PDB file of C-alpha atoms in Angstrom:
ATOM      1  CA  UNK A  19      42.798 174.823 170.173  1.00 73.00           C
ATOM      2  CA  UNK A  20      41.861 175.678 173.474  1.00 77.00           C
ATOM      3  CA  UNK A  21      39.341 172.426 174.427  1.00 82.00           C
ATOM      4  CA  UNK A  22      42.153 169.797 172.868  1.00 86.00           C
ATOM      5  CA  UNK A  23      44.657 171.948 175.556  1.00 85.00           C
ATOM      6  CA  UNK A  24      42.105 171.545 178.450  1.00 86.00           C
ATOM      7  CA  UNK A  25      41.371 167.652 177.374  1.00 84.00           C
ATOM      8  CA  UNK A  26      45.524 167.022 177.430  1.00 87.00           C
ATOM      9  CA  UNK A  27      45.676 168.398 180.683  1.00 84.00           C
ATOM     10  CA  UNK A  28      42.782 166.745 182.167  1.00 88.00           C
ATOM     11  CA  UNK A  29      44.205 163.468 181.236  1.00 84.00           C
ATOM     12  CA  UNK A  30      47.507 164.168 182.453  1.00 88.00           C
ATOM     13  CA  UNK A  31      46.024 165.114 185.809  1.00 88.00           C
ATOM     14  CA  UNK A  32      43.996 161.651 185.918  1.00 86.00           C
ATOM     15  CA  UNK A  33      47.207 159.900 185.191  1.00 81.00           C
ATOM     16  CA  UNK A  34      49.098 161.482 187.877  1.00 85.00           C
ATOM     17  CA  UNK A  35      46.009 161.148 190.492  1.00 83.00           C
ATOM     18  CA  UNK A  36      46.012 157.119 189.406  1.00 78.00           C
ATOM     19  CA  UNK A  37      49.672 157.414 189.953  1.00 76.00           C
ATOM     20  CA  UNK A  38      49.846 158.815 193.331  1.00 82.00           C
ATOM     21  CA  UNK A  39      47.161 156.687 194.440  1.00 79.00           C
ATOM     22  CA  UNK A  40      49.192 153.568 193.334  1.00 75.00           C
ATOM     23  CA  UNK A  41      52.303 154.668 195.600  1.00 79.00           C
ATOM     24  CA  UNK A  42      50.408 155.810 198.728  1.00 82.00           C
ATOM     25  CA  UNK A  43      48.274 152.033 198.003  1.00 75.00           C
ATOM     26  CA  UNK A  44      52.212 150.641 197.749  1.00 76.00           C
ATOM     27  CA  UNK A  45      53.791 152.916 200.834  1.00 82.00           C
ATOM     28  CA  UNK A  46      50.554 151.126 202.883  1.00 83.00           C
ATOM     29  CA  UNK A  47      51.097 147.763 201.924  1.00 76.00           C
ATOM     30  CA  UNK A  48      54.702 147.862 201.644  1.00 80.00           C
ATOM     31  CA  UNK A  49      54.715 148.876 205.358  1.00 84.00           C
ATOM     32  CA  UNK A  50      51.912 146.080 206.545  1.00 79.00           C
ATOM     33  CA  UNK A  51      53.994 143.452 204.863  1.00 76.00           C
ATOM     34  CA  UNK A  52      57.213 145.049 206.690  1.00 82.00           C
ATOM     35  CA  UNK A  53      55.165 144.748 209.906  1.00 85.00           C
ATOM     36  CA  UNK A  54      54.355 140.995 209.367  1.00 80.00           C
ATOM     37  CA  UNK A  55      55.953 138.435 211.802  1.00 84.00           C
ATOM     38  CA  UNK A  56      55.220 135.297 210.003  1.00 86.00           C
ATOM     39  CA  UNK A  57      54.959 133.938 205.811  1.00 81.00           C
ATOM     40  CA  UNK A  58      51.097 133.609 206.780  1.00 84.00           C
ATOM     41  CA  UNK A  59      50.078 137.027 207.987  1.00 84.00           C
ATOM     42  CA  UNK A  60      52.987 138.602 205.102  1.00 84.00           C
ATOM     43  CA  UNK A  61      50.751 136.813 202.602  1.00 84.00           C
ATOM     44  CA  UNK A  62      47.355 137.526 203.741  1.00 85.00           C
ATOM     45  CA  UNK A  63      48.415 140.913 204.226  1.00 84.00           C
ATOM     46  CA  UNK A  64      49.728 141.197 200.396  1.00 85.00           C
ATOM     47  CA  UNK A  65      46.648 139.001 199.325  1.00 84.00           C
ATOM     48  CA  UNK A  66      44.353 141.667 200.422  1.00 83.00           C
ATOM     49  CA  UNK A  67      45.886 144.919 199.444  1.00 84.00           C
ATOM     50  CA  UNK A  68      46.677 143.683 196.133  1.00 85.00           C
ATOM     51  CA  UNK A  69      42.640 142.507 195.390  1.00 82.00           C
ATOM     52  CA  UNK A  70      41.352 145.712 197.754  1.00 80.00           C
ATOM     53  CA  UNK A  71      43.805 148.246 196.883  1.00 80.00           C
ATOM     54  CA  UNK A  72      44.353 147.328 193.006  1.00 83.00           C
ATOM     55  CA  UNK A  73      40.723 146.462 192.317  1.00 82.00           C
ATOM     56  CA  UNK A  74      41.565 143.247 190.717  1.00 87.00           C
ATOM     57  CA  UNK A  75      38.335 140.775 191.142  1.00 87.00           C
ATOM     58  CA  UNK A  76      40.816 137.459 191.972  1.00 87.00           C
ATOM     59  CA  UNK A  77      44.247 137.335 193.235  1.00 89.00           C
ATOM     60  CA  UNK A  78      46.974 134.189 193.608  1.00 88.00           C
ATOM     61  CA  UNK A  79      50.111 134.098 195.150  1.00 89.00           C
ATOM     62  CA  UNK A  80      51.916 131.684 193.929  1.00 89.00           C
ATOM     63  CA  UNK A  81      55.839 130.247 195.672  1.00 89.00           C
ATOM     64  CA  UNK A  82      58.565 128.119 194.440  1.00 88.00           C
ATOM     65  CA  UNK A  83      59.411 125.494 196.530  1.00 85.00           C
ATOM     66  CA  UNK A  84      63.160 124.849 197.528  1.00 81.00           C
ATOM     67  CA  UNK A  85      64.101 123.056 194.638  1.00 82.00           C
ATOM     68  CA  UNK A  86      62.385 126.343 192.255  1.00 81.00           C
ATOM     69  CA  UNK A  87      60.536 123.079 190.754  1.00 85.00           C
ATOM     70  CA  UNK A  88      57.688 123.317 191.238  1.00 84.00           C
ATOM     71  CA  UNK A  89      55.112 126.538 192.990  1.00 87.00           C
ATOM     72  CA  UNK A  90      52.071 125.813 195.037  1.00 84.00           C
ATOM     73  CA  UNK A  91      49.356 128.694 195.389  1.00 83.00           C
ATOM     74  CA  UNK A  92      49.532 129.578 198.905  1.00 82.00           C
ATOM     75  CA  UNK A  93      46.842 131.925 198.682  1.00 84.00           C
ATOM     76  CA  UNK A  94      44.187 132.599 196.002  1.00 81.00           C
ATOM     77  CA  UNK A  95      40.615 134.033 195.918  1.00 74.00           C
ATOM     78  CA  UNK A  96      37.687 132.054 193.992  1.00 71.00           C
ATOM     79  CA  UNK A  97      35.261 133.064 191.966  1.00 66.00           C
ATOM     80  CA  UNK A  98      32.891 134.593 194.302  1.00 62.00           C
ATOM     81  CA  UNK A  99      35.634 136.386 195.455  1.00 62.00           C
ATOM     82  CA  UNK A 100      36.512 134.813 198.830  1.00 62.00           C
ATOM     83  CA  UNK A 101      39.835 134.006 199.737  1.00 62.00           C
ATOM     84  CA  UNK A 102      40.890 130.310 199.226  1.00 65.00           C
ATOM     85  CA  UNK A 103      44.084 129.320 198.462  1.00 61.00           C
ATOM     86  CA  UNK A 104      43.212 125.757 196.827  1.00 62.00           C
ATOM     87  CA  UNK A 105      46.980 124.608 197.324  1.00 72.00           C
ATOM     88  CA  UNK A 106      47.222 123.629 193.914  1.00 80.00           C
ATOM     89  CA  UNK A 107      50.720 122.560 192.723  1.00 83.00           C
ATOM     90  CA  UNK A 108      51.909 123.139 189.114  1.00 85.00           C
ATOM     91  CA  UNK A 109      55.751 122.017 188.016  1.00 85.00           C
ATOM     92  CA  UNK A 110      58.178 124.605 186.315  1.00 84.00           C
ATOM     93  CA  UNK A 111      60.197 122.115 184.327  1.00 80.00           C
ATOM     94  CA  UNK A 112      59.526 119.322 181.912  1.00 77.00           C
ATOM     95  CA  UNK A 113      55.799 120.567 181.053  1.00 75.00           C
ATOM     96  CA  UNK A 114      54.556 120.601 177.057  1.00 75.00           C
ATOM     97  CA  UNK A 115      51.316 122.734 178.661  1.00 72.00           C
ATOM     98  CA  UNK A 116      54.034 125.557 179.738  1.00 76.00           C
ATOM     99  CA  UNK A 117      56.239 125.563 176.461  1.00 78.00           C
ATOM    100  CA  UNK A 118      52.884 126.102 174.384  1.00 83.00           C
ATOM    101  CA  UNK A 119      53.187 129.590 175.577  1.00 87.00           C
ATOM    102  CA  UNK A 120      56.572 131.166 175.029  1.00 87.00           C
ATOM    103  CA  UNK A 121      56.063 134.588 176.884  1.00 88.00           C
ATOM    104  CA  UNK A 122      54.895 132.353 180.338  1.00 86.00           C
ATOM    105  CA  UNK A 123      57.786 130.292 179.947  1.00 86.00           C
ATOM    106  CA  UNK A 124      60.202 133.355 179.676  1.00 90.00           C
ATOM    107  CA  UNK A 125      58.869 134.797 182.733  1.00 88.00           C
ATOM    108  CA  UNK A 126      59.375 131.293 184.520  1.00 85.00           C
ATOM    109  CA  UNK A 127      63.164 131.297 183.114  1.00 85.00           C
ATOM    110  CA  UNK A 128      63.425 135.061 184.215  1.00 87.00           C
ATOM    111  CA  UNK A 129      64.014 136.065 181.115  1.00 91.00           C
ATOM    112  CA  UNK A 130      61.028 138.666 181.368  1.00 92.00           C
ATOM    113  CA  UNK A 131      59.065 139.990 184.926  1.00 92.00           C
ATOM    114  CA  UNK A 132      55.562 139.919 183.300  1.00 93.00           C
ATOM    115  CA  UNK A 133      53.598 138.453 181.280  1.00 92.00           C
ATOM    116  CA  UNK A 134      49.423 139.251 180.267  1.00 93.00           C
ATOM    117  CA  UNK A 135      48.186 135.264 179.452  1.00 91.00           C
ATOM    118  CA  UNK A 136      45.322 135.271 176.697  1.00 91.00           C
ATOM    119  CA  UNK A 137      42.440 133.238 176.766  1.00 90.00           C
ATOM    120  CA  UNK A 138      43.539 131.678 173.611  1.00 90.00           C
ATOM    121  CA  UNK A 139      46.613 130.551 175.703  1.00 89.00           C
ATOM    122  CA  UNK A 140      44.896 128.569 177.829  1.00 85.00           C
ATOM    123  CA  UNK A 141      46.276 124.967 178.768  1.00 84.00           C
ATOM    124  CA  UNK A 142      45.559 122.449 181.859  1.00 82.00           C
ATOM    125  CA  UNK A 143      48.790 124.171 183.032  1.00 84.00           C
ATOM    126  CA  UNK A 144      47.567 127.725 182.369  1.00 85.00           C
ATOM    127  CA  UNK A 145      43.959 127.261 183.856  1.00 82.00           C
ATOM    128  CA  UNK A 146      45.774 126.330 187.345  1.00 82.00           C
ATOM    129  CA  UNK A 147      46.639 129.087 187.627  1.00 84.00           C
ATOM    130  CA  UNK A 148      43.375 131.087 188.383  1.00 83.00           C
ATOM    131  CA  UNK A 149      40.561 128.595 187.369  1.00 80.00           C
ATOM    132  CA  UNK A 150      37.462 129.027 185.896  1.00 79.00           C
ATOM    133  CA  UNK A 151      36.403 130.924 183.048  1.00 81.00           C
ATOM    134  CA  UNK A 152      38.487 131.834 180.002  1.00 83.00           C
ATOM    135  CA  UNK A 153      40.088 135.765 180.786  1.00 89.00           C
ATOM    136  CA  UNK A 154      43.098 137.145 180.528  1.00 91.00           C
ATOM    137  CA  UNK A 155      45.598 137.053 183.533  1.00 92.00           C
ATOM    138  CA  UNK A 156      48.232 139.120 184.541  1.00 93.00           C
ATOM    139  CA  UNK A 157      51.128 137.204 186.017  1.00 93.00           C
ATOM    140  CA  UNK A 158      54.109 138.911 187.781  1.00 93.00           C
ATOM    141  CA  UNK A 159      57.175 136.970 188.562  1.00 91.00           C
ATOM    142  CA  UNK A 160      58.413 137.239 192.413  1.00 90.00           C
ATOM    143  CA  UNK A 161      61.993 137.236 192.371  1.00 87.00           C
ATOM    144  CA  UNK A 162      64.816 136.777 194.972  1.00 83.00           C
ATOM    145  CA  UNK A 163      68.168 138.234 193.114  1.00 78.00           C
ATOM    146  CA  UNK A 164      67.868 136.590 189.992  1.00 76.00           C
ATOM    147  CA  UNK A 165      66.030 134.049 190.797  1.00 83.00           C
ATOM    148  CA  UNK A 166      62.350 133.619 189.861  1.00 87.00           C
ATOM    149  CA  UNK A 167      60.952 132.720 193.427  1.00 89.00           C
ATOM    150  CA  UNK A 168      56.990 132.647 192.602  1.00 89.00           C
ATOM    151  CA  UNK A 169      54.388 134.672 190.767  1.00 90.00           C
ATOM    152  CA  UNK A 170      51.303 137.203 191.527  1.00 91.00           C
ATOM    153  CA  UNK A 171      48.477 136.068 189.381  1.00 92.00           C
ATOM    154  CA  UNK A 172      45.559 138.680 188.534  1.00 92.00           C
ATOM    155  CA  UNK A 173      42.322 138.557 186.633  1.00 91.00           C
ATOM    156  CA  UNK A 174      38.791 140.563 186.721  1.00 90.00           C
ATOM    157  CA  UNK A 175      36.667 137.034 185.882  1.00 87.00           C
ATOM    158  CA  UNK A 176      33.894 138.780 187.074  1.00 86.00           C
ATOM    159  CA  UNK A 177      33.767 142.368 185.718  1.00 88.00           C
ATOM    160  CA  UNK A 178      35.926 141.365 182.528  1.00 89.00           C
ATOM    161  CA  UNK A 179      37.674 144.478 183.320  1.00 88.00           C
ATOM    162  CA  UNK A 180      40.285 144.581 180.795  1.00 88.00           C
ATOM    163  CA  UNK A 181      43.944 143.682 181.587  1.00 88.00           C
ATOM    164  CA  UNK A 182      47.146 145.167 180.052  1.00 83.00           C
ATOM    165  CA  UNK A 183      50.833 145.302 180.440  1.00 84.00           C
ATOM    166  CA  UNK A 184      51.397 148.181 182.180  1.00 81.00           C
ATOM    167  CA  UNK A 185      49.750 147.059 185.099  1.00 83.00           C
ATOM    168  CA  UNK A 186      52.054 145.029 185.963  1.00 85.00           C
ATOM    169  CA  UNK A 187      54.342 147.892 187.136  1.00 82.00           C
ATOM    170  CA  UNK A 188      52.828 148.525 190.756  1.00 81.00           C
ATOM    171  CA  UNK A 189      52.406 144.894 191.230  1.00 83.00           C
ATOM    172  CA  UNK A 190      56.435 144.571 190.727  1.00 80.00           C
TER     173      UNK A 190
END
């Protein structure tokens, strides 16, 4: 009766205080990024609200080149939790590694905006993508009208945090 009513409510109210504190964390970011007068300060400034404001223990930002070949990490934290973007290079077409796992290769295609990558899906091409140990990864597609543009990679290697789906909402 009453103490199921009083647990329903408290968890909508923590739902809707998580909530609000996503958009004011997006209304503050959103207008850093807005504020940034070159690609470099635009993506340190998204580098470090999405790992400080999100919580997430390592971030990558990942972009296409022209040709929407191949993407290059142009920023990406290690495991100590430092920012480094290693400048790793991965290609979007012609790789067996990245047709081993269907959902990745949808979100490459566009065909889908997110995708959570297992630690049983892991593959040279998969491992670039964050290195290091064997948890699951949250990748968002960056898009430009239709066009798949780069990705937003996200893990917790460190606290093992779980990571799920609907995550991937704030980060889009």
């Amino acid at each position: 009766g009453r103490s199921t009513l009083w647990a329903e409510h408290q968890a909508r109210s923590e739902r809707l205080s998580r909530r609000v504190t996503e958009l004011e964390w997006l209304r503050d970011v959103g207008q850093q990024v807005n504020r940034a007068t070159t690609c470099e300060s635009l993506l340190d400034t998204a580098h470090a609200g999405i790992r400080a404001g999100l919580g997430y223990d390592r971030v990558g930002i990942w972009l296409s080149d022209a040709t929407g070949t191949r993407v290059e990490e142009l920023r990406g934290t290690d495991a100590a939790g430092l920012m480094a973007g290693h400048g790793a290079v991965l290609s979007l077409v012609g790789q067996p590694a990245l047709d081993a796992v269907p959902g990745l290769l949808d979100l490459v295609h566009g065909r889908r905006d997110s995708y959570v990558l297992r630690p049983s899906e892991r593959t040279p091409w998969t491992t670039s993508l964050l290195p290091g140990a064997p948890v699951e990864k949250l990748v968002v597609a960056l898009r430009s009208s239709e066009a798949v543009t780069g990705f937003i990679v996200v893990d917790n290697v460190v606290s093992r945090r779980p990571i799920t789906a609907d995550q991937a909402g704030v980060l889009l």
